[in-house]
PDB file of C-alpha atoms in Angstrom:
ATOM      1  CA  MET P 479      62.261  79.471   3.779  1.00  0.00           C
ATOM      2  CA  LYS P 480      63.558  83.156   3.561  1.00  0.00           C
ATOM      3  CA  LYS P 481      66.008  82.360   1.084  1.00  0.00           C
ATOM      4  CA  SER P 482      64.256  80.453  -1.313  1.00  0.00           C
ATOM      5  CA  LEU P 483      61.024  82.950  -1.068  1.00  0.00           C
ATOM      6  CA  LEU P 484      63.547  85.843  -2.226  1.00  0.00           C
ATOM      7  CA  PHE P 485      64.880  83.609  -4.996  1.00  0.00           C
ATOM      8  CA  LEU P 486      61.511  82.883  -6.215  1.00  0.00           C
ATOM      9  CA  SER P 487      60.618  86.179  -6.425  1.00  0.00           C
ATOM     10  CA  MET P 488      63.097  87.146  -8.675  1.00  0.00           C
ATOM     11  CA  PHE P 489      61.400  84.985 -11.557  1.00  0.00           C
ATOM     12  CA  PHE P 490      58.396  87.460 -11.302  1.00  0.00           C
ATOM     13  CA  VAL P 491      60.616  90.739 -11.597  1.00  0.00           C
ATOM     14  CA  GLN P 492      61.548  89.401 -14.720  1.00  0.00           C
ATOM     15  CA  GLU P 493      58.472  89.035 -16.055  1.00  0.00           C
ATOM     16  CA  ILE P 494      57.429  92.835 -15.112  1.00  0.00           C
ATOM     17  CA  LEU P 495      60.679  93.805 -17.048  1.00  0.00           C
ATOM     18  CA  PHE P 496      59.844  91.850 -20.188  1.00  0.00           C
ATOM     19  CA  ALA P 497      57.749  94.691 -21.060  1.00  0.00           C
ATOM     20  CA  GLN P 498      60.184  96.219 -22.963  1.00  0.00           C
ATOM     21  CA  GLY P 499      60.013  93.616 -26.003  1.00  0.00           C
ATOM     22  CA  GLY P 500      61.275  91.015 -24.412  1.00  0.00           C
ATOM     23  CA  VAL P 501      65.003  90.847 -23.212  1.00  0.00           C
ATOM     24  CA  THR P 502      66.056  92.867 -20.087  1.00  0.00           C
ATOM     25  CA  MET P 503      68.408  95.401 -20.442  1.00  0.00           C
ATOM     26  CA  ALA P 504      70.131  98.352 -18.685  1.00  0.00           C
ATOM     27  CA  ASP P 505      67.493 100.837 -19.369  1.00  0.00           C
ATOM     28  CA  GLU P 506      66.763 101.480 -15.846  1.00  0.00           C
ATOM     29  CA  MET P 507      70.721 102.390 -15.015  1.00  0.00           C
ATOM     30  CA  ARG P 508      70.441 104.633 -18.114  1.00  0.00           C
ATOM     31  CA  ARG P 509      67.362 106.601 -17.514  1.00  0.00           C
ATOM     32  CA  SER P 510      68.867 107.284 -14.049  1.00  0.00           C
ATOM     33  CA  GLY P 511      72.122 108.084 -15.182  1.00  0.00           C
ATOM     34  CA  LYS P 512      73.842 105.423 -13.640  1.00  0.00           C
ATOM     35  CA  ILE P 513      75.528 103.998 -16.556  1.00  0.00           C
ATOM     36  CA  TYR P 514      78.324 107.090 -16.687  1.00  0.00           C
ATOM     37  CA  VAL P 515      79.252 106.097 -13.090  1.00  0.00           C
ATOM     38  CA  VAL P 516      80.183 102.454 -14.708  1.00  0.00           C
ATOM     39  CA  VAL P 517      81.696 104.709 -17.727  1.00  0.00           C
ATOM     40  CA  ALA P 518      83.820 106.458 -15.319  1.00  0.00           C
ATOM     41  CA  VAL P 519      84.825 104.220 -12.584  1.00  0.00           C
ATOM     42  CA  LEU P 520      86.235 101.734 -15.648  1.00  0.00           C
ATOM     43  CA  LEU P 521      88.343 104.846 -16.992  1.00  0.00           C
ATOM     44  CA  VAL P 522      89.278 105.689 -14.185  1.00  0.00           C
ATOM     45  CA  ILE P 523      90.767 102.104 -13.625  1.00  0.00           C
ATOM     46  CA  PHE P 524      92.275 102.076 -16.990  1.00  0.00           C
ATOM     47  CA  LEU P 525      93.711 105.739 -17.014  1.00  0.00           C
ATOM     48  CA  GLY P 526      95.596 105.030 -14.077  1.00  0.00           C
ATOM     49  CA  ILE P 527      96.972 102.014 -15.705  1.00  0.00           C
ATOM     50  CA  ILE P 528      98.178 104.074 -18.604  1.00  0.00           C
ATOM     51  CA  ILE P 529      99.902 106.730 -16.524  1.00  0.00           C
ATOM     52  CA  TYR P 530     101.735 104.169 -14.977  1.00  0.00           C
ATOM     53  CA  LEU P 531     102.676 103.004 -18.272  1.00  0.00           C
ATOM     54  CA  VAL P 532     103.510 106.720 -19.939  1.00  0.00           C
ATOM     55  CA  ARG P 533     105.535 107.275 -16.490  1.00  0.00           C
ATOM     56  CA  LEU P 534     107.404 103.835 -17.062  1.00  0.00           C
ATOM     57  CA  ASP P 535     108.178 104.966 -20.845  1.00  0.00           C
ATOM     58  CA  ARG P 536     109.708 108.497 -19.616  1.00  0.00           C
ATOM     59  CA  LYS P 537     111.780 106.722 -17.504  1.00  0.00           C
ATOM     60  CA  LEU P 538     113.084 103.963 -20.163  1.00  0.00           C
ATOM     61  CA  SER P 539     113.535 106.982 -22.422  1.00  0.00           C
ATOM     62  CA  ARG P 540     115.639 109.200 -20.100  1.00  0.00           C
ATOM     63  CA  LEU P 541     117.904 106.103 -18.939  1.00  0.00           C
ATOM     64  CA  GLU P 542     118.190 105.538 -22.630  1.00  0.00           C
ATOM     65  CA  LYS P 543     119.583 108.792 -23.183  1.00  0.00           C
ATOM     66  CA  ASN P 544     121.722 108.100 -20.230  1.00  0.00           C
ATOM     67  CA  THR P 545     123.623 105.694 -21.237  1.00  0.00           C
ATOM     68  CA  ASN P 546     123.585 106.750 -24.898  1.00  0.00           C
ATOM     69  CA  SER P 547     125.425 109.905 -24.945  1.00  0.00           C
TER      70      SER P 547
ATOM     71  CA  MET V 545     112.588 103.961 -33.572  1.00  0.00           C
ATOM     72  CA  PHE V 546     109.452 102.636 -33.635  1.00  0.00           C
ATOM     73  CA  MET V 547     109.471 101.384 -30.110  1.00  0.00           C
ATOM     74  CA  ASN V 548     109.950 105.538 -29.278  1.00  0.00           C
ATOM     75  CA  LYS V 549     107.477 106.982 -31.440  1.00  0.00           C
ATOM     76  CA  TRP V 550     104.822 108.425 -29.384  1.00  0.00           C
ATOM     77  CA  TRP V 551     102.007 109.059 -31.853  1.00  0.00           C
ATOM     78  CA  TRP V 552     100.632 105.564 -32.027  1.00  0.00           C
ATOM     79  CA  LYS V 553     100.802 105.215 -27.925  1.00  0.00           C
ATOM     80  CA  ILE V 554      98.601 107.923 -28.545  1.00  0.00           C
ATOM     81  CA  LEU V 555      96.111 106.278 -30.902  1.00  0.00           C
ATOM     82  CA  CYS V 556      96.219 103.094 -28.799  1.00  0.00           C
ATOM     83  CA  ILE V 557      94.947 105.197 -25.482  1.00  0.00           C
ATOM     84  CA  VAL V 558      92.459 106.966 -27.702  1.00  0.00           C
ATOM     85  CA  LEU V 559      91.394 103.980 -28.973  1.00  0.00           C
ATOM     86  CA  LEU V 560      90.919 102.295 -25.997  1.00  0.00           C
ATOM     87  CA  VAL V 561      89.336 105.037 -24.057  1.00  0.00           C
ATOM     88  CA  TYR V 562      86.633 104.936 -27.044  1.00  0.00           C
ATOM     89  CA  ALA V 563      86.155 101.410 -26.709  1.00  0.00           C
ATOM     90  CA  ILE V 564      85.292 101.803 -22.825  1.00  0.00           C
ATOM     91  CA  ALA V 565      83.179 104.513 -23.080  1.00  0.00           C
ATOM     92  CA  GLY V 566      81.538 104.200 -26.258  1.00  0.00           C
ATOM     93  CA  GLY V 567      81.127 100.337 -25.368  1.00  0.00           C
ATOM     94  CA  PHE V 568      78.934 101.065 -22.645  1.00  0.00           C
ATOM     95  CA  LEU V 569      77.007 103.961 -23.869  1.00  0.00           C
ATOM     96  CA  LEU V 570      76.193 103.334 -26.981  1.00  0.00           C
ATOM     97  CA  PRO V 571      73.820 101.474 -28.169  1.00  0.00           C
ATOM     98  CA  VAL V 572      74.203  97.067 -28.858  1.00  0.00           C
ATOM     99  CA  PRO V 573      71.490  95.223 -30.365  1.00  0.00           C
ATOM    100  CA  ARG V 574      68.941  93.589 -27.631  1.00  0.00           C
ATOM    101  CA  LYS V 575      69.860  89.740 -27.455  1.00  0.00           C
ATOM    102  CA  PRO V 576      68.071  87.217 -25.095  1.00  0.00           C
ATOM    103  CA  VAL V 577      70.210  85.990 -22.817  1.00  0.00           C
ATOM    104  CA  VAL V 578      73.568  87.730 -23.576  1.00  0.00           C
ATOM    105  CA  GLU V 579      71.560  91.016 -23.226  1.00  0.00           C
ATOM    106  CA  GLU V 580      73.432  93.874 -22.040  1.00  0.00           C
ATOM    107  CA  SER V 581      76.795  91.438 -21.582  1.00  0.00           C
ATOM    108  CA  ILE V 582      77.444  91.032 -25.601  1.00  0.00           C
ATOM    109  CA  ARG V 583      79.275  94.543 -24.825  1.00  0.00           C
ATOM    110  CA  ASN V 584      81.845  92.017 -23.666  1.00  0.00           C
ATOM    111  CA  LEU V 585      82.770  91.255 -27.240  1.00  0.00           C
ATOM    112  CA  TYR V 586      84.527  94.907 -27.065  1.00  0.00           C
ATOM    113  CA  PHE V 587      86.456  93.045 -24.311  1.00  0.00           C
ATOM    114  CA  HIS V 588      86.874  88.921 -24.419  1.00  0.00           C
ATOM    115  CA  VAL V 589      86.486  88.858 -28.297  1.00  0.00           C
ATOM    116  CA  CYS V 590      89.431  91.793 -28.753  1.00  0.00           C
ATOM    117  CA  MET V 591      91.751  89.903 -26.435  1.00  0.00           C
ATOM    118  CA  TRP V 592      91.735  86.573 -28.939  1.00  0.00           C
ATOM    119  CA  PHE V 593      91.979  88.905 -31.654  1.00  0.00           C
ATOM    120  CA  ALA V 594      94.771  90.547 -29.884  1.00  0.00           C
ATOM    121  CA  MET V 595      96.641  87.501 -29.097  1.00  0.00           C
ATOM    122  CA  MET V 596      96.304  86.391 -32.592  1.00  0.00           C
ATOM    123  CA  ILE V 597      98.125  89.601 -34.006  1.00  0.00           C
ATOM    124  CA  LEU V 598     100.785  89.496 -32.007  1.00  0.00           C
ATOM    125  CA  PHE V 599     101.187  85.598 -32.225  1.00  0.00           C
ATOM    126  CA  THR V 600     101.798  86.351 -35.488  1.00  0.00           C
ATOM    127  CA  ALA V 601     104.338  89.518 -34.783  1.00  0.00           C
ATOM    128  CA  SER V 602     106.464  87.116 -32.716  1.00  0.00           C
ATOM    129  CA  VAL V 603     106.243  84.618 -35.993  1.00  0.00           C
ATOM    130  CA  VAL V 604     107.226  86.995 -38.104  1.00  0.00           C
ATOM    131  CA  GLN V 605     109.810  87.867 -35.988  1.00  0.00           C
ATOM    132  CA  ALA V 606     111.091  84.259 -35.503  1.00  0.00           C
ATOM    133  CA  ILE V 607     111.426  84.284 -39.254  1.00  0.00           C
ATOM    134  CA  LYS V 608     113.531  87.354 -39.298  1.00  0.00           C
ATOM    135  CA  TYR V 609     115.358  85.515 -37.310  1.00  0.00           C
ATOM    136  CA  LEU V 610     116.114  82.216 -39.163  1.00  0.00           C
ATOM    137  CA  ARG V 611     117.063  84.660 -41.798  1.00  0.00           C
ATOM    138  CA  THR V 612     119.430  86.882 -40.831  1.00  0.00           C
ATOM    139  CA  ASN V 613     120.805  85.088 -37.312  1.00  0.00           C
ATOM    140  CA  SER V 614     120.104  88.902 -35.479  1.00  0.00           C
ATOM    141  CA  LEU V 615     119.240  88.454 -31.925  1.00  0.00           C
ATOM    142  CA  LYS V 616     117.318  91.056 -31.849  1.00  0.00           C
ATOM    143  CA  TYR V 617     114.493  89.140 -34.048  1.00  0.00           C
ATOM    144  CA  ASP V 618     115.059  86.377 -31.189  1.00  0.00           C
ATOM    145  CA  ILE V 619     114.485  88.742 -28.236  1.00  0.00           C
ATOM    146  CA  LEU V 620     111.102  90.807 -29.894  1.00  0.00           C
ATOM    147  CA  SER V 621     110.051  86.929 -31.013  1.00  0.00           C
ATOM    148  CA  ARG V 622     110.152  86.222 -27.139  1.00  0.00           C
ATOM    149  CA  GLN V 623     108.094  89.255 -25.910  1.00  0.00           C
ATOM    150  CA  TYR V 624     105.498  89.088 -28.581  1.00  0.00           C
ATOM    151  CA  ALA V 625     105.082  85.626 -27.692  1.00  0.00           C
ATOM    152  CA  VAL V 626     104.759  86.251 -24.393  1.00  0.00           C
ATOM    153  CA  MET V 627     102.273  88.921 -24.398  1.00  0.00           C
ATOM    154  CA  GLY V 628     100.149  87.120 -26.679  1.00  0.00           C
ATOM    155  CA  ILE V 629      99.688  84.611 -24.142  1.00  0.00           C
ATOM    156  CA  VAL V 630      99.239  87.364 -21.738  1.00  0.00           C
ATOM    157  CA  PHE V 631      96.109  88.209 -23.800  1.00  0.00           C
ATOM    158  CA  GLY V 632      94.982  84.420 -24.271  1.00  0.00           C
ATOM    159  CA  VAL V 633      95.215  84.224 -20.937  1.00  0.00           C
ATOM    160  CA  LEU V 634      93.027  87.213 -20.188  1.00  0.00           C
ATOM    161  CA  GLY V 635      90.619  86.277 -23.334  1.00  0.00           C
ATOM    162  CA  TYR V 636      90.147  82.802 -21.371  1.00  0.00           C
ATOM    163  CA  ALA V 637      89.416  84.329 -17.908  1.00  0.00           C
ATOM    164  CA  THR V 638      86.803  87.358 -19.272  1.00  0.00           C
ATOM    165  CA  GLY V 639      85.246  84.199 -21.441  1.00  0.00           C
ATOM    166  CA  MET V 640      84.759  82.359 -17.613  1.00  0.00           C
ATOM    167  CA  VAL V 641      83.425  85.353 -16.474  1.00  0.00           C
ATOM    168  CA  TRP V 642      80.829  85.535 -19.310  1.00  0.00           C
ATOM    169  CA  ALA V 643      80.066  81.808 -19.153  1.00  0.00           C
ATOM    170  CA  SER V 644      78.926  82.331 -15.819  1.00  0.00           C
ATOM    171  CA  PHE V 645      76.010  84.441 -16.317  1.00  0.00           C
ATOM    172  CA  THR V 646      75.108  83.460 -20.224  1.00  0.00           C
ATOM    173  CA  TRP V 647      75.725  79.598 -21.043  1.00  0.00           C
ATOM    174  CA  ALA V 648      75.699  78.631 -17.107  1.00  0.00           C
ATOM    175  CA  ASP V 649      72.316  77.177 -16.802  1.00  0.00           C
ATOM    176  CA  PRO V 650      70.343  77.825 -13.392  1.00  0.00           C
ATOM    177  CA  ASN V 651      68.372  75.107 -13.664  1.00  0.00           C
ATOM    178  CA  ASN V 652      70.993  72.575 -13.872  1.00  0.00           C
ATOM    179  CA  PRO V 653      73.255  71.806 -11.140  1.00  0.00           C
ATOM    180  CA  ALA V 654      76.478  73.734 -11.125  1.00  0.00           C
ATOM    181  CA  THR V 655      78.679  70.363 -12.433  1.00  0.00           C
ATOM    182  CA  ALA V 656      76.496  69.880 -15.046  1.00  0.00           C
ATOM    183  CA  SER V 657      76.673  73.054 -15.874  1.00  0.00           C
ATOM    184  CA  PHE V 658      80.440  72.995 -16.242  1.00  0.00           C
ATOM    185  CA  ALA V 659      80.582  70.007 -17.676  1.00  0.00           C
ATOM    186  CA  ALA V 660      78.721  71.446 -20.844  1.00  0.00           C
ATOM    187  CA  ILE V 661      80.505  74.424 -20.898  1.00  0.00           C
ATOM    188  CA  ALA V 662      84.240  72.515 -20.706  1.00  0.00           C
ATOM    189  CA  ARG V 663      83.253  70.447 -23.508  1.00  0.00           C
ATOM    190  CA  ASP V 664      82.994  73.177 -25.924  1.00  0.00           C
ATOM    191  CA  PRO V 665      85.468  72.560 -28.641  1.00  0.00           C
ATOM    192  CA  LYS V 666      87.023  76.274 -28.697  1.00  0.00           C
ATOM    193  CA  LEU V 667      87.654  76.328 -25.139  1.00  0.00           C
ATOM    194  CA  ILE V 668      89.521  73.159 -25.389  1.00  0.00           C
ATOM    195  CA  GLY V 669      91.165  74.375 -28.698  1.00  0.00           C
ATOM    196  CA  ALA V 670      92.498  77.647 -27.379  1.00  0.00           C
ATOM    197  CA  ALA V 671      93.621  75.614 -23.634  1.00  0.00           C
ATOM    198  CA  ILE V 672      95.499  73.391 -26.434  1.00  0.00           C
ATOM    199  CA  ALA V 673      97.157  76.309 -27.681  1.00  0.00           C
ATOM    200  CA  LEU V 674      98.471  78.419 -24.920  1.00  0.00           C
ATOM    201  CA  LEU V 675      99.711  75.095 -23.360  1.00  0.00           C
ATOM    202  CA  ILE V 676     101.758  75.016 -26.783  1.00  0.00           C
ATOM    203  CA  TYR V 677     103.006  78.320 -26.469  1.00  0.00           C
ATOM    204  CA  PHE V 678     103.625  78.015 -22.624  1.00  0.00           C
ATOM    205  CA  ALA V 679     105.959  74.858 -23.733  1.00  0.00           C
ATOM    206  CA  TYR V 680     107.712  77.487 -26.188  1.00  0.00           C
ATOM    207  CA  LEU V 681     108.736  79.249 -23.123  1.00  0.00           C
ATOM    208  CA  VAL V 682     110.092  76.003 -21.162  1.00  0.00           C
ATOM    209  CA  LEU V 683     111.999  75.090 -24.428  1.00  0.00           C
ATOM    210  CA  ARG V 684     113.661  78.640 -24.459  1.00  0.00           C
ATOM    211  CA  ASP V 685     114.563  78.277 -20.928  1.00  0.00           C
ATOM    212  CA  SER V 686     116.251  74.768 -21.226  1.00  0.00           C
ATOM    213  CA  ILE V 687     118.670  75.892 -23.616  1.00  0.00           C
ATOM    214  CA  GLN V 688     122.550  77.329 -22.507  1.00  0.00           C
ATOM    215  CA  ASP V 689     123.588  78.464 -25.866  1.00  0.00           C
ATOM    216  CA  MET V 690     121.872  82.009 -27.103  1.00  0.00           C
ATOM    217  CA  ASP V 691     121.998  81.198 -30.755  1.00  0.00           C
ATOM    218  CA  LYS V 692     120.943  77.766 -30.207  1.00  0.00           C
ATOM    219  CA  LYS V 693     118.442  78.703 -28.006  1.00  0.00           C
ATOM    220  CA  ALA V 694     117.576  81.692 -30.260  1.00  0.00           C
ATOM    221  CA  ARG V 695     117.331  79.018 -33.536  1.00  0.00           C
ATOM    222  CA  ILE V 696     115.334  75.913 -32.074  1.00  0.00           C
ATOM    223  CA  SER V 697     112.583  77.757 -30.105  1.00  0.00           C
ATOM    224  CA  ALA V 698     112.316  80.451 -33.590  1.00  0.00           C
ATOM    225  CA  VAL V 699     111.349  77.104 -35.588  1.00  0.00           C
ATOM    226  CA  TYR V 700     109.279  75.853 -32.579  1.00  0.00           C
ATOM    227  CA  ASN V 701     107.190  79.320 -32.657  1.00  0.00           C
ATOM    228  CA  ILE V 702     106.184  78.605 -36.657  1.00  0.00           C
ATOM    229  CA  PHE V 703     105.053  75.403 -35.539  1.00  0.00           C
ATOM    230  CA  ALA V 704     102.702  76.791 -32.408  1.00  0.00           C
ATOM    231  CA  PHE V 705     101.662  79.314 -34.493  1.00  0.00           C
ATOM    232  CA  ALA V 706     100.945  77.146 -37.381  1.00  0.00           C
ATOM    233  CA  PHE V 707      98.968  74.841 -34.864  1.00  0.00           C
ATOM    234  CA  LEU V 708      96.708  77.934 -33.535  1.00  0.00           C
ATOM    235  CA  PHE V 709      94.962  77.641 -37.096  1.00  0.00           C
ATOM    236  CA  PRO V 710      93.168  74.208 -36.842  1.00  0.00           C
ATOM    237  CA  SER V 711      92.884  74.325 -32.785  1.00  0.00           C
ATOM    238  CA  ILE V 712      91.357  77.573 -32.452  1.00  0.00           C
ATOM    239  CA  TRP V 713      89.956  78.682 -35.660  1.00  0.00           C
ATOM    240  CA  ILE V 714      89.005  75.139 -37.832  1.00  0.00           C
ATOM    241  CA  ILE V 715      87.775  72.483 -35.889  1.00  0.00           C
ATOM    242  CA  PRO V 716      85.733  74.503 -33.479  1.00  0.00           C
ATOM    243  CA  ARG V 717      83.426  75.735 -36.182  1.00  0.00           C
ATOM    244  CA  LEU V 718      83.021  72.245 -38.004  1.00  0.00           C
ATOM    245  CA  VAL V 719      81.461  70.595 -34.843  1.00  0.00           C
ATOM    246  CA  ASP V 720      78.750  71.297 -32.360  1.00  0.00           C
ATOM    247  CA  SER V 721      80.135  74.268 -30.398  1.00  0.00           C
ATOM    248  CA  LEU V 722      78.385  77.062 -27.548  1.00  0.00           C
ATOM    249  CA  HIS V 723      80.587  79.563 -29.584  1.00  0.00           C
ATOM    250  CA  PRO V 724      78.735  81.054 -32.102  1.00  0.00           C
ATOM    251  CA  GLY V 725      80.056  79.912 -35.379  1.00  0.00           C
ATOM    252  CA  GLY V 726      79.778  76.370 -34.622  1.00  0.00           C
ATOM    253  CA  ASN V 727      78.795  73.830 -37.276  1.00  0.00           C
ATOM    254  CA  GLY V 728      79.917  75.526 -40.447  1.00  0.00           C
ATOM    255  CA  SER V 729      78.211  78.845 -39.926  1.00  0.00           C
ATOM    256  CA  GLY V 730      80.707  80.732 -40.932  1.00  0.00           C
ATOM    257  CA  ASN V 731      83.371  83.227 -39.368  1.00  0.00           C
ATOM    258  CA  PRO V 732      81.271  85.194 -36.531  1.00  0.00           C
ATOM    259  CA  ALA V 733      83.267  87.867 -35.993  1.00  0.00           C
ATOM    260  CA  LEU V 734      84.682  89.046 -39.520  1.00  0.00           C
ATOM    261  CA  ASN V 735      81.374  88.179 -41.330  1.00  0.00           C
ATOM    262  CA  PHE V 736      78.907  90.992 -42.069  1.00  0.00           C
ATOM    263  CA  ASN V 737      75.767  89.301 -41.855  1.00  0.00           C
ATOM    264  CA  ASP V 738      76.937  88.240 -37.836  1.00  0.00           C
ATOM    265  CA  VAL V 739      77.903  91.681 -36.473  1.00  0.00           C
ATOM    266  CA  ASP V 740      75.799  94.021 -35.730  1.00  0.00           C
ATOM    267  CA  PRO V 741      77.012  97.504 -37.993  1.00  0.00           C
ATOM    268  CA  ARG V 742      76.229  99.387 -34.583  1.00  0.00           C
ATOM    269  CA  MET V 743      78.688  97.185 -32.791  1.00  0.00           C
ATOM    270  CA  ARG V 744      81.297  96.808 -35.204  1.00  0.00           C
ATOM    271  CA  LEU V 745      81.758 100.760 -35.057  1.00  0.00           C
ATOM    272  CA  VAL V 746      83.457 100.153 -31.628  1.00  0.00           C
ATOM    273  CA  PHE V 747      84.661  96.662 -32.441  1.00  0.00           C
ATOM    274  CA  TYR V 748      87.475  97.254 -34.614  1.00  0.00           C
ATOM    275  CA  PRO V 749      88.746 100.074 -32.807  1.00  0.00           C
ATOM    276  CA  ALA V 750      88.616  98.317 -30.281  1.00  0.00           C
ATOM    277  CA  VAL V 751      90.827  95.773 -31.428  1.00  0.00           C
ATOM    278  CA  ILE V 752      93.768  98.168 -32.925  1.00  0.00           C
ATOM    279  CA  GLY V 753      93.626  99.808 -29.875  1.00  0.00           C
ATOM    280  CA  TRP V 754      94.285  96.587 -27.941  1.00  0.00           C
ATOM    281  CA  THR V 755      96.658  94.995 -30.433  1.00  0.00           C
ATOM    282  CA  LEU V 756      98.622  98.267 -30.002  1.00  0.00           C
ATOM    283  CA  LEU V 757      98.733  98.175 -26.189  1.00  0.00           C
ATOM    284  CA  GLY V 758     100.306  94.519 -26.518  1.00  0.00           C
ATOM    285  CA  VAL V 759     102.543  96.012 -28.769  1.00  0.00           C
ATOM    286  CA  TRP V 760     103.238  98.974 -26.030  1.00  0.00           C
ATOM    287  CA  ILE V 761     103.827  96.469 -23.274  1.00  0.00           C
ATOM    288  CA  VAL V 762     106.409  94.539 -25.540  1.00  0.00           C
ATOM    289  CA  SER V 763     108.611  97.492 -26.965  1.00  0.00           C
ATOM    290  CA  LEU V 764     108.789  98.635 -23.009  1.00  0.00           C
ATOM    291  CA  LYS V 765     109.902  95.111 -22.388  1.00  0.00           C
ATOM    292  CA  VAL V 766     112.451  94.835 -24.838  1.00  0.00           C
ATOM    293  CA  ARG V 767     113.979  98.404 -24.428  1.00  0.00           C
ATOM    294  CA  MET V 768     114.611  97.559 -20.664  1.00  0.00           C
ATOM    295  CA  GLN V 769     116.075  94.061 -21.673  1.00  0.00           C
ATOM    296  CA  ASN V 770     118.168  96.195 -24.177  1.00  0.00           C
ATOM    297  CA  LEU V 771     119.242  98.531 -21.212  1.00  0.00           C
ATOM    298  CA  LYS V 772     120.025  96.029 -18.691  1.00  0.00           C
ATOM    299  CA  GLU V 773     122.191  94.570 -21.455  1.00  0.00           C
ATOM    300  CA  LYS V 774     123.992  97.176 -22.087  1.00  0.00           C
ATOM    301  CA  SER V 775     124.693  98.517 -18.525  1.00  0.00           C
ATOM    302  CA  LEU V 776     125.885  94.442 -17.981  1.00  0.00           C
ATOM    303  CA  ILE V 777     128.475  95.114 -20.913  1.00  0.00           C
ATOM    304  CA  HIS V 778     129.335  98.480 -19.750  1.00  0.00           C
ATOM    305  CA  GLU V 779     130.339  97.071 -15.574  1.00  0.00           C
TER     306      GLU V 779
END
């Protein structure tokens, strides 16, 4: 009973959000500045992977220099 | 050597940071149903574009091998194909997530939604194309002799590449499709009418960035393989 009431109320929340020209977007996230948290998290993950790649690249360059000299 | 240069790797990082940050902060058109998830254009669609470019690089190396019989092209050809497959699988996975938020109809039961999505011609075409490239890897592993392996798999690579066009690009555009571009309405990503100019600002650099990331990983794998083989010879 509680679950279906919660589910039904979601439809009414959508009606309120349609005030901004009919398409619900992440405007609330932008207004509260939380969008920067989203971007920061993604950049941290991405830069972490890039740092791993750079270290691997440097290690390979060092090994290549050793076997060639 | 191109593989050891750092400038295009820095370019890759800059372009991808721009794609991720700009992808979420810059404005996008407000479309019903897709809403903010249209930003997935910079990720899901870029995966498939990167896959196409990497498969093109793979077939170019295969043809170079057939012309010169130099095994280094064969190694490059295989690694580009592997990265192409990786991006293709990622494109499929990101597409699945996107579809569950946009194509899945909350009014239908889950199985009916899934059936409607699974019938999309582009999904089927892409799955067949990826399976053909998986078979390329199996083919390579089944042949012992290095030169035979290289020659047969190079020829197969050309066929596999040629198959990409009817299965992913042509047929899904001729028939009814959930993807944009169905029923002969043209190429949605490169058509100037279909991609909003604001999105093009991030989309084109993102394609280059993701492709360069694939090329970077290929270069690392090839260098590692060359080092292993050199150390085996010197032992």
